């Protein structure tokens, strides 16, 4: 019999204004990484980046169900406080529960949050951690325990353009489903019976053991080392361009639509689900005429090089050399 995902938290909180202000403060302190901008979910489930400062009133409105915020996983310095896994189906949800159980046995607590089609697993760090460390830790866990096709947030080690990946801020109402999703233990019981009690659990959230971070970072896949032959081939390619920089040659030689379509399922009009944030609608698009891509939700975009940097989580030089190797 298929396991079902239930939603227990009510859509309208029966909370006084004073207490709501206090709960919004907890939400802002523990989950907000940026105050210079924020994301907001539309009624169709899409997120749009609002390039205005985030205020306390926005968090109150989020808890009241008047708006639903999306949170960016990295701050302006590419530092974060959370590692989040996203599962879009029941098998993925079961893998999240299994990982939460294993981490608990190792002395580190992880928070299971239900979602519209599956769930999230939140791991908190004691202090701000470099995005690269967060992703190494998350990838190491995935590889060691064979977690399959779970999505890992943040999706970037370091911000290159735009505010990066986002995920729905906890305790808000999903605009498409109309439901408010809470946190549960591995047996499927709510961590607390009501909204206020659940939020207060995050006043001082349990954090991951630093020894575990170090242990599983060591299991992260190593970045591919470029061979001398690759460097020679890129030099030859540059010479053929009559002095045009290699990265400019690549931009003109590769169709963004053709390249991206190998990694993102695109519609005939060039739209699809963005691979860089929690996307359930077609936020990602390709402009054939100007040969670039853009996601209006996470505000990322650019050339084929920018796509490969984000997709492979690598630096500019690595992306250029790898793309040149593919082309030659």
PDB file of C-alpha atoms in Angstrom:
ATOM      1  CA  UNK A   1       0.000   0.000   0.000  1.00  0.00           C
ATOM      2  CA  UNK A   2       1.443   3.382  -0.995  1.00  0.00           C
ATOM      3  CA  UNK A   3       2.437   5.655   1.830  1.00  0.00           C
ATOM      4  CA  UNK A   4       0.575   8.967   1.796  1.00  0.00           C
ATOM      5  CA  UNK A   5       1.873  12.423   2.619  1.00  0.00           C
ATOM      6  CA  UNK A   6      -0.410  14.168   5.104  1.00  0.00           C
ATOM      7  CA  UNK A   7      -0.626  17.861   5.960  1.00  0.00           C
ATOM      8  CA  UNK A   8      -1.561  18.534   9.578  1.00  0.00           C
ATOM      9  CA  UNK A   9      -0.909  22.226  10.158  1.00  0.00           C
ATOM     10  CA  UNK A  10      -3.860  24.549   9.670  1.00  0.00           C
ATOM     11  CA  UNK A  11      -3.850  27.314   7.085  1.00  0.00           C
ATOM     12  CA  UNK A  12      -5.010  30.024   9.510  1.00  0.00           C
ATOM     13  CA  UNK A  13      -2.918  30.277  12.696  1.00  0.00           C
ATOM     14  CA  UNK A  14      -4.918  30.919  15.861  1.00  0.00           C
ATOM     15  CA  UNK A  15      -2.161  33.065  17.345  1.00  0.00           C
ATOM     16  CA  UNK A  16      -2.201  36.502  18.921  1.00  0.00           C
ATOM     17  CA  UNK A  17      -0.442  39.357  17.142  1.00  0.00           C
ATOM     18  CA  UNK A  18       2.207  39.637  19.858  1.00  0.00           C
ATOM     19  CA  UNK A  19       3.066  35.958  19.656  1.00  0.00           C
ATOM     20  CA  UNK A  20       3.032  36.053  15.864  1.00  0.00           C
ATOM     21  CA  UNK A  21       5.625  38.840  15.993  1.00  0.00           C
ATOM     22  CA  UNK A  22       7.813  36.681  18.227  1.00  0.00           C
ATOM     23  CA  UNK A  23       7.477  33.638  15.970  1.00  0.00           C
ATOM     24  CA  UNK A  24       8.335  35.715  12.915  1.00  0.00           C
ATOM     25  CA  UNK A  25      11.504  36.791  14.718  1.00  0.00           C
ATOM     26  CA  UNK A  26      12.539  33.152  15.178  1.00  0.00           C
ATOM     27  CA  UNK A  27      11.847  32.457  11.524  1.00  0.00           C
ATOM     28  CA  UNK A  28      13.914  35.420  10.415  1.00  0.00           C
ATOM     29  CA  UNK A  29      16.853  34.670  12.693  1.00  0.00           C
ATOM     30  CA  UNK A  30      17.128  30.984  11.808  1.00  0.00           C
ATOM     31  CA  UNK A  31      16.144  30.872   8.138  1.00  0.00           C
ATOM     32  CA  UNK A  32      16.883  34.227   6.499  1.00  0.00           C
ATOM     33  CA  UNK A  33      20.335  34.509   4.929  1.00  0.00           C
ATOM     34  CA  UNK A  34      19.730  37.699   2.970  1.00  0.00           C
ATOM     35  CA  UNK A  35      17.859  40.870   3.853  1.00  0.00           C
ATOM     36  CA  UNK A  36      18.652  42.866   0.728  1.00  0.00           C
ATOM     37  CA  UNK A  37      16.145  40.915  -1.394  1.00  0.00           C
ATOM     38  CA  UNK A  38      13.709  38.014  -1.115  1.00  0.00           C
ATOM     39  CA  UNK A  39      11.692  35.575  -3.203  1.00  0.00           C
ATOM     40  CA  UNK A  40       7.913  35.304  -3.255  1.00  0.00           C
ATOM     41  CA  UNK A  41       5.769  32.461  -4.567  1.00  0.00           C
ATOM     42  CA  UNK A  42       3.029  33.228  -7.047  1.00  0.00           C
ATOM     43  CA  UNK A  43      -0.351  31.490  -7.191  1.00  0.00           C
ATOM     44  CA  UNK A  44       0.864  29.175  -9.970  1.00  0.00           C
ATOM     45  CA  UNK A  45       3.750  27.948  -7.797  1.00  0.00           C
ATOM     46  CA  UNK A  46       6.445  30.011  -9.492  1.00  0.00           C
ATOM     47  CA  UNK A  47       8.864  32.120  -7.492  1.00  0.00           C
ATOM     48  CA  UNK A  48       9.891  35.627  -8.384  1.00  0.00           C
ATOM     49  CA  UNK A  49      12.854  37.517  -6.955  1.00  0.00           C
ATOM     50  CA  UNK A  50      11.808  40.774  -5.278  1.00  0.00           C
ATOM     51  CA  UNK A  51      14.770  43.129  -5.326  1.00  0.00           C
ATOM     52  CA  UNK A  52      13.702  45.080  -2.284  1.00  0.00           C
ATOM     53  CA  UNK A  53      14.742  44.655   1.355  1.00  0.00           C
ATOM     54  CA  UNK A  54      13.051  41.941   3.384  1.00  0.00           C
ATOM     55  CA  UNK A  55      11.287  43.362   6.443  1.00  0.00           C
ATOM     56  CA  UNK A  56       9.913  41.763   9.580  1.00  0.00           C
ATOM     57  CA  UNK A  57       6.392  42.429   8.283  1.00  0.00           C
ATOM     58  CA  UNK A  58       7.039  40.096   5.352  1.00  0.00           C
ATOM     59  CA  UNK A  59       7.748  37.256   7.777  1.00  0.00           C
ATOM     60  CA  UNK A  60       4.544  38.006   9.709  1.00  0.00           C
ATOM     61  CA  UNK A  61       2.573  37.969   6.450  1.00  0.00           C
ATOM     62  CA  UNK A  62       4.247  34.658   5.562  1.00  0.00           C
ATOM     63  CA  UNK A  63       3.049  33.060   8.796  1.00  0.00           C
ATOM     64  CA  UNK A  64      -0.382  34.601   8.393  1.00  0.00           C
ATOM     65  CA  UNK A  65      -0.681  32.989   4.974  1.00  0.00           C
ATOM     66  CA  UNK A  66      -0.965  36.291   3.133  1.00  0.00           C
ATOM     67  CA  UNK A  67       2.238  35.681   1.152  1.00  0.00           C
ATOM     68  CA  UNK A  68       4.657  32.768   0.791  1.00  0.00           C
ATOM     69  CA  UNK A  69       8.364  33.491   0.863  1.00  0.00           C
ATOM     70  CA  UNK A  70      11.221  31.611  -0.718  1.00  0.00           C
ATOM     71  CA  UNK A  71      14.561  31.625   1.082  1.00  0.00           C
ATOM     72  CA  UNK A  72      17.974  31.785  -0.539  1.00  0.00           C
ATOM     73  CA  UNK A  73      20.435  29.239   0.804  1.00  0.00           C
ATOM     74  CA  UNK A  74      23.571  31.389   0.546  1.00  0.00           C
ATOM     75  CA  UNK A  75      24.295  34.942   1.644  1.00  0.00           C
ATOM     76  CA  UNK A  76      26.213  37.536  -0.371  1.00  0.00           C
ATOM     77  CA  UNK A  77      29.507  35.956   0.741  1.00  0.00           C
ATOM     78  CA  UNK A  78      28.449  32.456  -0.400  1.00  0.00           C
ATOM     79  CA  UNK A  79      28.033  31.292   3.194  1.00  0.00           C
ATOM     80  CA  UNK A  80      25.106  29.257   4.458  1.00  0.00           C
ATOM     81  CA  UNK A  81      23.564  27.746   7.569  1.00  0.00           C
ATOM     82  CA  UNK A  82      21.525  24.903   6.090  1.00  0.00           C
ATOM     83  CA  UNK A  83      21.866  21.805   3.967  1.00  0.00           C
ATOM     84  CA  UNK A  84      18.536  20.747   2.466  1.00  0.00           C
ATOM     85  CA  UNK A  85      17.637  17.605   0.539  1.00  0.00           C
ATOM     86  CA  UNK A  86      14.486  17.654  -1.577  1.00  0.00           C
ATOM     87  CA  UNK A  87      12.534  14.530  -2.549  1.00  0.00           C
ATOM     88  CA  UNK A  88       9.654  14.801  -4.996  1.00  0.00           C
ATOM     89  CA  UNK A  89       8.080  11.392  -4.458  1.00  0.00           C
ATOM     90  CA  UNK A  90       7.365   8.695  -1.856  1.00  0.00           C
ATOM     91  CA  UNK A  91      10.552   6.617  -2.503  1.00  0.00           C
ATOM     92  CA  UNK A  92      12.615   9.764  -2.069  1.00  0.00           C
ATOM     93  CA  UNK A  93      10.769  10.622   1.146  1.00  0.00           C
ATOM     94  CA  UNK A  94      11.630   7.181   2.498  1.00  0.00           C
ATOM     95  CA  UNK A  95      15.299   7.754   1.692  1.00  0.00           C
ATOM     96  CA  UNK A  96      15.151  11.033   3.596  1.00  0.00           C
ATOM     97  CA  UNK A  97      13.695   9.262   6.631  1.00  0.00           C
ATOM     98  CA  UNK A  98      16.401   6.609   6.452  1.00  0.00           C
ATOM     99  CA  UNK A  99      19.120   9.270   6.334  1.00  0.00           C
ATOM    100  CA  UNK A 100      17.546  11.136   9.255  1.00  0.00           C
ATOM    101  CA  UNK A 101      17.598   7.899  11.237  1.00  0.00           C
ATOM    102  CA  UNK A 102      21.265   7.231  10.429  1.00  0.00           C
ATOM    103  CA  UNK A 103      22.291  10.764  11.360  1.00  0.00           C
ATOM    104  CA  UNK A 104      20.388  10.443  14.627  1.00  0.00           C
ATOM    105  CA  UNK A 105      22.303   7.261  15.439  1.00  0.00           C
ATOM    106  CA  UNK A 106      25.531   9.219  14.830  1.00  0.00           C
ATOM    107  CA  UNK A 107      24.460  11.935  17.246  1.00  0.00           C
ATOM    108  CA  UNK A 108      23.238  14.535  14.747  1.00  0.00           C
ATOM    109  CA  UNK A 109      19.613  15.564  14.357  1.00  0.00           C
ATOM    110  CA  UNK A 110      18.022  16.356  10.993  1.00  0.00           C
ATOM    111  CA  UNK A 111      14.558  17.839  10.496  1.00  0.00           C
ATOM    112  CA  UNK A 112      12.036  16.112   8.216  1.00  0.00           C
ATOM    113  CA  UNK A 113       9.588  18.513   6.570  1.00  0.00           C
ATOM    114  CA  UNK A 114       6.658  17.384   4.451  1.00  0.00           C
ATOM    115  CA  UNK A 115       6.007  19.015   1.079  1.00  0.00           C
ATOM    116  CA  UNK A 116       3.435  18.902  -1.691  1.00  0.00           C
ATOM    117  CA  UNK A 117       4.795  15.768  -3.361  1.00  0.00           C
ATOM    118  CA  UNK A 118       7.411  14.433  -0.975  1.00  0.00           C
ATOM    119  CA  UNK A 119       9.517  16.203   1.584  1.00  0.00           C
ATOM    120  CA  UNK A 120      12.685  17.970   2.649  1.00  0.00           C
ATOM    121  CA  UNK A 121      15.426  17.043   5.080  1.00  0.00           C
ATOM    122  CA  UNK A 122      16.990  20.043   6.836  1.00  0.00           C
ATOM    123  CA  UNK A 123      20.432  19.872   8.429  1.00  0.00           C
ATOM    124  CA  UNK A 124      21.499  22.909  10.478  1.00  0.00           C
ATOM    125  CA  UNK A 125      25.061  24.083  11.085  1.00  0.00           C
ATOM    126  CA  UNK A 126      26.148  25.778  14.292  1.00  0.00           C
ATOM    127  CA  UNK A 127      27.747  28.693  12.444  1.00  0.00           C
ATOM    128  CA  UNK A 128      27.831  30.014   8.902  1.00  0.00           C
ATOM    129  CA  UNK A 129      29.647  27.577   6.619  1.00  0.00           C
ATOM    130  CA  UNK A 130      31.157  28.087   3.170  1.00  0.00           C
ATOM    131  CA  UNK A 131      28.882  26.935   0.370  1.00  0.00           C
ATOM    132  CA  UNK A 132      31.624  24.652  -0.926  1.00  0.00           C
ATOM    133  CA  UNK A 133      31.806  22.849   2.440  1.00  0.00           C
ATOM    134  CA  UNK A 134      28.024  22.466   2.585  1.00  0.00           C
ATOM    135  CA  UNK A 135      27.914  20.910  -0.864  1.00  0.00           C
ATOM    136  CA  UNK A 136      30.905  18.654  -0.212  1.00  0.00           C
ATOM    137  CA  UNK A 137      29.207  17.422   2.947  1.00  0.00           C
ATOM    138  CA  UNK A 138      25.888  16.896   1.182  1.00  0.00           C
ATOM    139  CA  UNK A 139      27.431  15.155  -1.810  1.00  0.00           C
ATOM    140  CA  UNK A 140      29.539  12.989   0.478  1.00  0.00           C
ATOM    141  CA  UNK A 141      26.429  11.814   2.335  1.00  0.00           C
ATOM    142  CA  UNK A 142      24.629  11.102  -0.937  1.00  0.00           C
ATOM    143  CA  UNK A 143      27.522   9.108  -2.349  1.00  0.00           C
ATOM    144  CA  UNK A 144      28.261   7.167   0.840  1.00  0.00           C
ATOM    145  CA  UNK A 145      24.642   6.153   1.483  1.00  0.00           C
ATOM    146  CA  UNK A 146      23.552   5.831  -2.149  1.00  0.00           C
ATOM    147  CA  UNK A 147      20.750   8.382  -1.919  1.00  0.00           C
ATOM    148  CA  UNK A 148      20.075   8.439  -5.643  1.00  0.00           C
ATOM    149  CA  UNK A 149      18.420  11.389  -7.342  1.00  0.00           C
ATOM    150  CA  UNK A 150      17.673  13.606  -4.350  1.00  0.00           C
ATOM    151  CA  UNK A 151      18.129  17.317  -4.973  1.00  0.00           C
ATOM    152  CA  UNK A 152      20.741  19.048  -2.848  1.00  0.00           C
ATOM    153  CA  UNK A 153      20.449  22.682  -1.770  1.00  0.00           C
ATOM    154  CA  UNK A 154      22.274  25.010  -2.075  1.00  0.00           C
ATOM    155  CA  UNK A 155      22.932  24.176  -5.692  1.00  0.00           C
ATOM    156  CA  UNK A 156      25.993  26.417  -5.893  1.00  0.00           C
ATOM    157  CA  UNK A 157      29.230  26.384  -3.946  1.00  0.00           C
ATOM    158  CA  UNK A 158      29.776  30.030  -4.705  1.00  0.00           C
ATOM    159  CA  UNK A 159      27.527  32.685  -6.169  1.00  0.00           C
ATOM    160  CA  UNK A 160      28.583  33.882  -9.600  1.00  0.00           C
ATOM    161  CA  UNK A 161      25.492  35.736 -10.851  1.00  0.00           C
ATOM    162  CA  UNK A 162      22.171  36.344  -9.132  1.00  0.00           C
ATOM    163  CA  UNK A 163      21.229  35.276  -5.585  1.00  0.00           C
ATOM    164  CA  UNK A 164      21.438  31.546  -6.353  1.00  0.00           C
ATOM    165  CA  UNK A 165      19.151  28.680  -5.442  1.00  0.00           C
ATOM    166  CA  UNK A 166      16.091  29.049  -3.276  1.00  0.00           C
ATOM    167  CA  UNK A 167      13.628  26.829  -1.453  1.00  0.00           C
ATOM    168  CA  UNK A 168      10.248  27.512   0.097  1.00  0.00           C
ATOM    169  CA  UNK A 169      10.618  29.070   3.533  1.00  0.00           C
ATOM    170  CA  UNK A 170       9.192  26.747   6.184  1.00  0.00           C
ATOM    171  CA  UNK A 171       5.703  27.190   7.662  1.00  0.00           C
ATOM    172  CA  UNK A 172       4.288  29.117   4.711  1.00  0.00           C
ATOM    173  CA  UNK A 173       1.235  28.118   2.711  1.00  0.00           C
ATOM    174  CA  UNK A 174       2.065  26.647  -0.676  1.00  0.00           C
ATOM    175  CA  UNK A 175       0.177  28.891  -3.081  1.00  0.00           C
ATOM    176  CA  UNK A 176      -0.684  26.061  -5.463  1.00  0.00           C
ATOM    177  CA  UNK A 177      -1.789  23.375  -3.003  1.00  0.00           C
ATOM    178  CA  UNK A 178      -3.177  25.718  -0.335  1.00  0.00           C
ATOM    179  CA  UNK A 179      -1.514  23.631   2.377  1.00  0.00           C
ATOM    180  CA  UNK A 180       0.885  24.479   5.188  1.00  0.00           C
ATOM    181  CA  UNK A 181       3.497  21.766   5.710  1.00  0.00           C
ATOM    182  CA  UNK A 182       5.123  20.887   9.017  1.00  0.00           C
ATOM    183  CA  UNK A 183       7.913  18.795  10.498  1.00  0.00           C
ATOM    184  CA  UNK A 184       7.689  15.120  11.476  1.00  0.00           C
ATOM    185  CA  UNK A 185       9.731  12.396  13.115  1.00  0.00           C
ATOM    186  CA  UNK A 186      10.790   9.242  11.273  1.00  0.00           C
ATOM    187  CA  UNK A 187       7.643   7.429  12.472  1.00  0.00           C
ATOM    188  CA  UNK A 188       5.458  10.068  10.826  1.00  0.00           C
ATOM    189  CA  UNK A 189       4.360  11.894  13.978  1.00  0.00           C
ATOM    190  CA  UNK A 190       4.386  15.716  14.066  1.00  0.00           C
ATOM    191  CA  UNK A 191       7.357  17.096  15.984  1.00  0.00           C
ATOM    192  CA  UNK A 192       4.869  19.357  17.760  1.00  0.00           C
ATOM    193  CA  UNK A 193       1.067  19.507  17.532  1.00  0.00           C
ATOM    194  CA  UNK A 194       0.560  23.102  16.407  1.00  0.00           C
ATOM    195  CA  UNK A 195       2.232  25.817  14.369  1.00  0.00           C
ATOM    196  CA  UNK A 196       3.527  27.862  17.309  1.00  0.00           C
ATOM    197  CA  UNK A 197       5.115  24.832  18.978  1.00  0.00           C
ATOM    198  CA  UNK A 198       6.787  23.730  15.753  1.00  0.00           C
ATOM    199  CA  UNK A 199       8.297  27.141  15.109  1.00  0.00           C
ATOM    200  CA  UNK A 200       9.596  27.381  18.689  1.00  0.00           C
ATOM    201  CA  UNK A 201      11.550  24.166  18.087  1.00  0.00           C
ATOM    202  CA  UNK A 202      13.776  26.283  15.848  1.00  0.00           C
ATOM    203  CA  UNK A 203      14.513  28.895  18.480  1.00  0.00           C
ATOM    204  CA  UNK A 204      17.598  26.773  19.145  1.00  0.00           C
ATOM    205  CA  UNK A 205      17.695  24.054  16.479  1.00  0.00           C
ATOM    206  CA  UNK A 206      19.836  20.998  16.912  1.00  0.00           C
ATOM    207  CA  UNK A 207      22.918  21.143  14.697  1.00  0.00           C
ATOM    208  CA  UNK A 208      25.152  18.658  12.951  1.00  0.00           C
ATOM    209  CA  UNK A 209      28.252  17.331  14.718  1.00  0.00           C
ATOM    210  CA  UNK A 210      31.388  18.973  13.204  1.00  0.00           C
ATOM    211  CA  UNK A 211      33.163  15.591  13.191  1.00  0.00           C
ATOM    212  CA  UNK A 212      30.460  14.215  10.901  1.00  0.00           C
ATOM    213  CA  UNK A 213      30.895  17.141   8.513  1.00  0.00           C
ATOM    214  CA  UNK A 214      34.605  16.444   8.223  1.00  0.00           C
ATOM    215  CA  UNK A 215      34.032  12.709   7.838  1.00  0.00           C
ATOM    216  CA  UNK A 216      31.603  12.933   4.938  1.00  0.00           C
ATOM    217  CA  UNK A 217      33.284  15.837   3.173  1.00  0.00           C
ATOM    218  CA  UNK A 218      36.085  13.338   2.591  1.00  0.00           C
ATOM    219  CA  UNK A 219      33.615  11.173   0.610  1.00  0.00           C
ATOM    220  CA  UNK A 220      32.583  13.979  -1.756  1.00  0.00           C
ATOM    221  CA  UNK A 221      33.356  13.323  -5.424  1.00  0.00           C
ATOM    222  CA  UNK A 222      36.631  14.885  -6.401  1.00  0.00           C
ATOM    223  CA  UNK A 223      36.638  17.577  -9.030  1.00  0.00           C
ATOM    224  CA  UNK A 224      37.980  16.340 -12.281  1.00  0.00           C
ATOM    225  CA  UNK A 225      41.623  17.246 -12.846  1.00  0.00           C
ATOM    226  CA  UNK A 226      42.364  18.606 -16.308  1.00  0.00           C
ATOM    227  CA  UNK A 227      44.992  16.696 -18.251  1.00  0.00           C
ATOM    228  CA  UNK A 228      47.845  18.283 -20.148  1.00  0.00           C
ATOM    229  CA  UNK A 229      46.254  17.111 -23.411  1.00  0.00           C
ATOM    230  CA  UNK A 230      43.125  19.099 -22.571  1.00  0.00           C
ATOM    231  CA  UNK A 231      45.118  22.247 -21.969  1.00  0.00           C
ATOM    232  CA  UNK A 232      46.978  21.767 -25.242  1.00  0.00           C
ATOM    233  CA  UNK A 233      43.756  21.251 -27.178  1.00  0.00           C
ATOM    234  CA  UNK A 234      42.242  24.437 -25.782  1.00  0.00           C
ATOM    235  CA  UNK A 235      45.352  26.354 -26.771  1.00  0.00           C
ATOM    236  CA  UNK A 236      45.078  25.022 -30.320  1.00  0.00           C
ATOM    237  CA  UNK A 237      41.425  25.980 -30.389  1.00  0.00           C
ATOM    238  CA  UNK A 238      42.348  29.494 -29.304  1.00  0.00           C
ATOM    239  CA  UNK A 239      44.935  29.768 -32.082  1.00  0.00           C
ATOM    240  CA  UNK A 240      42.314  28.785 -34.646  1.00  0.00           C
ATOM    241  CA  UNK A 241      40.216  31.705 -33.447  1.00  0.00           C
ATOM    242  CA  UNK A 242      42.716  34.275 -34.733  1.00  0.00           C
ATOM    243  CA  UNK A 243      43.353  35.689 -31.288  1.00  0.00           C
ATOM    244  CA  UNK A 244      39.738  35.650 -30.110  1.00  0.00           C
ATOM    245  CA  UNK A 245      39.636  34.583 -26.422  1.00  0.00           C
ATOM    246  CA  UNK A 246      38.670  30.961 -25.968  1.00  0.00           C
ATOM    247  CA  UNK A 247      35.594  31.738 -23.886  1.00  0.00           C
ATOM    248  CA  UNK A 248      34.253  34.046 -26.596  1.00  0.00           C
ATOM    249  CA  UNK A 249      34.817  31.380 -29.235  1.00  0.00           C
ATOM    250  CA  UNK A 250      32.829  28.905 -27.157  1.00  0.00           C
ATOM    251  CA  UNK A 251      29.911  31.290 -26.749  1.00  0.00           C
ATOM    252  CA  UNK A 252      29.685  31.684 -30.500  1.00  0.00           C
ATOM    253  CA  UNK A 253      30.278  28.031 -31.355  1.00  0.00           C
ATOM    254  CA  UNK A 254      27.781  26.341 -28.995  1.00  0.00           C
ATOM    255  CA  UNK A 255      23.999  26.633 -29.190  1.00  0.00           C
ATOM    256  CA  UNK A 256      22.736  27.152 -25.639  1.00  0.00           C
ATOM    257  CA  UNK A 257      19.448  25.400 -26.457  1.00  0.00           C
ATOM    258  CA  UNK A 258      21.178  22.376 -27.939  1.00  0.00           C
ATOM    259  CA  UNK A 259      23.641  22.090 -25.072  1.00  0.00           C
ATOM    260  CA  UNK A 260      21.159  22.737 -22.258  1.00  0.00           C
ATOM    261  CA  UNK A 261      18.640  20.274 -23.711  1.00  0.00           C
ATOM    262  CA  UNK A 262      21.032  17.445 -22.783  1.00  0.00           C
ATOM    263  CA  UNK A 263      20.617  18.414 -19.111  1.00  0.00           C
ATOM    264  CA  UNK A 264      17.182  20.080 -18.915  1.00  0.00           C
ATOM    265  CA  UNK A 265      13.953  18.896 -20.510  1.00  0.00           C
ATOM    266  CA  UNK A 266      12.904  21.866 -22.650  1.00  0.00           C
ATOM    267  CA  UNK A 267       9.558  22.546 -24.298  1.00  0.00           C
ATOM    268  CA  UNK A 268       9.428  23.497 -27.995  1.00  0.00           C
ATOM    269  CA  UNK A 269       9.366  27.137 -26.887  1.00  0.00           C
ATOM    270  CA  UNK A 270      12.565  26.630 -24.850  1.00  0.00           C
ATOM    271  CA  UNK A 271      11.180  26.551 -21.299  1.00  0.00           C
ATOM    272  CA  UNK A 272      11.655  23.987 -18.562  1.00  0.00           C
ATOM    273  CA  UNK A 273      12.240  23.333 -14.880  1.00  0.00           C
ATOM    274  CA  UNK A 274      15.277  25.176 -13.543  1.00  0.00           C
ATOM    275  CA  UNK A 275      17.955  22.728 -12.340  1.00  0.00           C
ATOM    276  CA  UNK A 276      19.347  25.258  -9.858  1.00  0.00           C
ATOM    277  CA  UNK A 277      16.471  25.624  -7.391  1.00  0.00           C
ATOM    278  CA  UNK A 278      13.328  23.879  -6.168  1.00  0.00           C
ATOM    279  CA  UNK A 279      11.277  24.372  -9.305  1.00  0.00           C
ATOM    280  CA  UNK A 280       7.917  22.750 -10.037  1.00  0.00           C
ATOM    281  CA  UNK A 281       6.943  25.087 -12.879  1.00  0.00           C
ATOM    282  CA  UNK A 282       8.808  26.226 -15.988  1.00  0.00           C
ATOM    283  CA  UNK A 283      10.908  29.078 -14.592  1.00  0.00           C
ATOM    284  CA  UNK A 284      13.862  28.314 -16.871  1.00  0.00           C
ATOM    285  CA  UNK A 285      14.002  29.541 -20.472  1.00  0.00           C
ATOM    286  CA  UNK A 286      16.390  29.777 -23.403  1.00  0.00           C
ATOM    287  CA  UNK A 287      16.642  32.734 -25.759  1.00  0.00           C
ATOM    288  CA  UNK A 288      17.638  31.318 -29.147  1.00  0.00           C
ATOM    289  CA  UNK A 289      18.180  34.650 -30.848  1.00  0.00           C
ATOM    290  CA  UNK A 290      20.668  35.979 -28.296  1.00  0.00           C
ATOM    291  CA  UNK A 291      21.919  32.507 -27.285  1.00  0.00           C
ATOM    292  CA  UNK A 292      21.551  32.723 -23.522  1.00  0.00           C
ATOM    293  CA  UNK A 293      19.510  31.110 -20.737  1.00  0.00           C
ATOM    294  CA  UNK A 294      17.707  32.662 -17.791  1.00  0.00           C
ATOM    295  CA  UNK A 295      15.659  31.657 -14.743  1.00  0.00           C
ATOM    296  CA  UNK A 296      13.355  34.407 -13.557  1.00  0.00           C
ATOM    297  CA  UNK A 297      12.853  32.683 -10.182  1.00  0.00           C
ATOM    298  CA  UNK A 298      16.425  32.337  -8.923  1.00  0.00           C
ATOM    299  CA  UNK A 299      17.660  35.220 -11.093  1.00  0.00           C
ATOM    300  CA  UNK A 300      20.503  33.250 -12.675  1.00  0.00           C
ATOM    301  CA  UNK A 301      21.375  33.182 -16.330  1.00  0.00           C
ATOM    302  CA  UNK A 302      23.974  33.878 -18.967  1.00  0.00           C
ATOM    303  CA  UNK A 303      25.993  32.007 -21.547  1.00  0.00           C
ATOM    304  CA  UNK A 304      26.673  28.312 -21.934  1.00  0.00           C
ATOM    305  CA  UNK A 305      29.735  28.849 -19.728  1.00  0.00           C
ATOM    306  CA  UNK A 306      27.603  30.229 -16.893  1.00  0.00           C
ATOM    307  CA  UNK A 307      25.284  27.233 -17.228  1.00  0.00           C
ATOM    308  CA  UNK A 308      28.153  24.757 -17.027  1.00  0.00           C
ATOM    309  CA  UNK A 309      29.716  26.548 -14.051  1.00  0.00           C
ATOM    310  CA  UNK A 310      26.424  26.241 -12.147  1.00  0.00           C
ATOM    311  CA  UNK A 311      25.627  22.730 -13.349  1.00  0.00           C
ATOM    312  CA  UNK A 312      29.084  21.290 -12.671  1.00  0.00           C
ATOM    313  CA  UNK A 313      29.735  23.511  -9.652  1.00  0.00           C
ATOM    314  CA  UNK A 314      33.116  24.528 -11.050  1.00  0.00           C
ATOM    315  CA  UNK A 315      35.069  27.717 -11.654  1.00  0.00           C
ATOM    316  CA  UNK A 316      35.245  29.691 -14.891  1.00  0.00           C
ATOM    317  CA  UNK A 317      38.540  28.234 -16.166  1.00  0.00           C
ATOM    318  CA  UNK A 318      37.441  24.662 -15.515  1.00  0.00           C
ATOM    319  CA  UNK A 319      34.137  25.255 -17.304  1.00  0.00           C
ATOM    320  CA  UNK A 320      35.884  26.775 -20.331  1.00  0.00           C
ATOM    321  CA  UNK A 321      38.372  23.911 -20.634  1.00  0.00           C
ATOM    322  CA  UNK A 322      35.751  21.209 -20.208  1.00  0.00           C
ATOM    323  CA  UNK A 323      33.441  22.782 -22.790  1.00  0.00           C
ATOM    324  CA  UNK A 324      36.345  23.126 -25.214  1.00  0.00           C
ATOM    325  CA  UNK A 325      37.200  19.462 -24.721  1.00  0.00           C
ATOM    326  CA  UNK A 326      33.600  18.486 -25.482  1.00  0.00           C
ATOM    327  CA  UNK A 327      33.575  20.594 -28.627  1.00  0.00           C
ATOM    328  CA  UNK A 328      36.888  19.448 -30.059  1.00  0.00           C
TER     329      UNK A 328
END
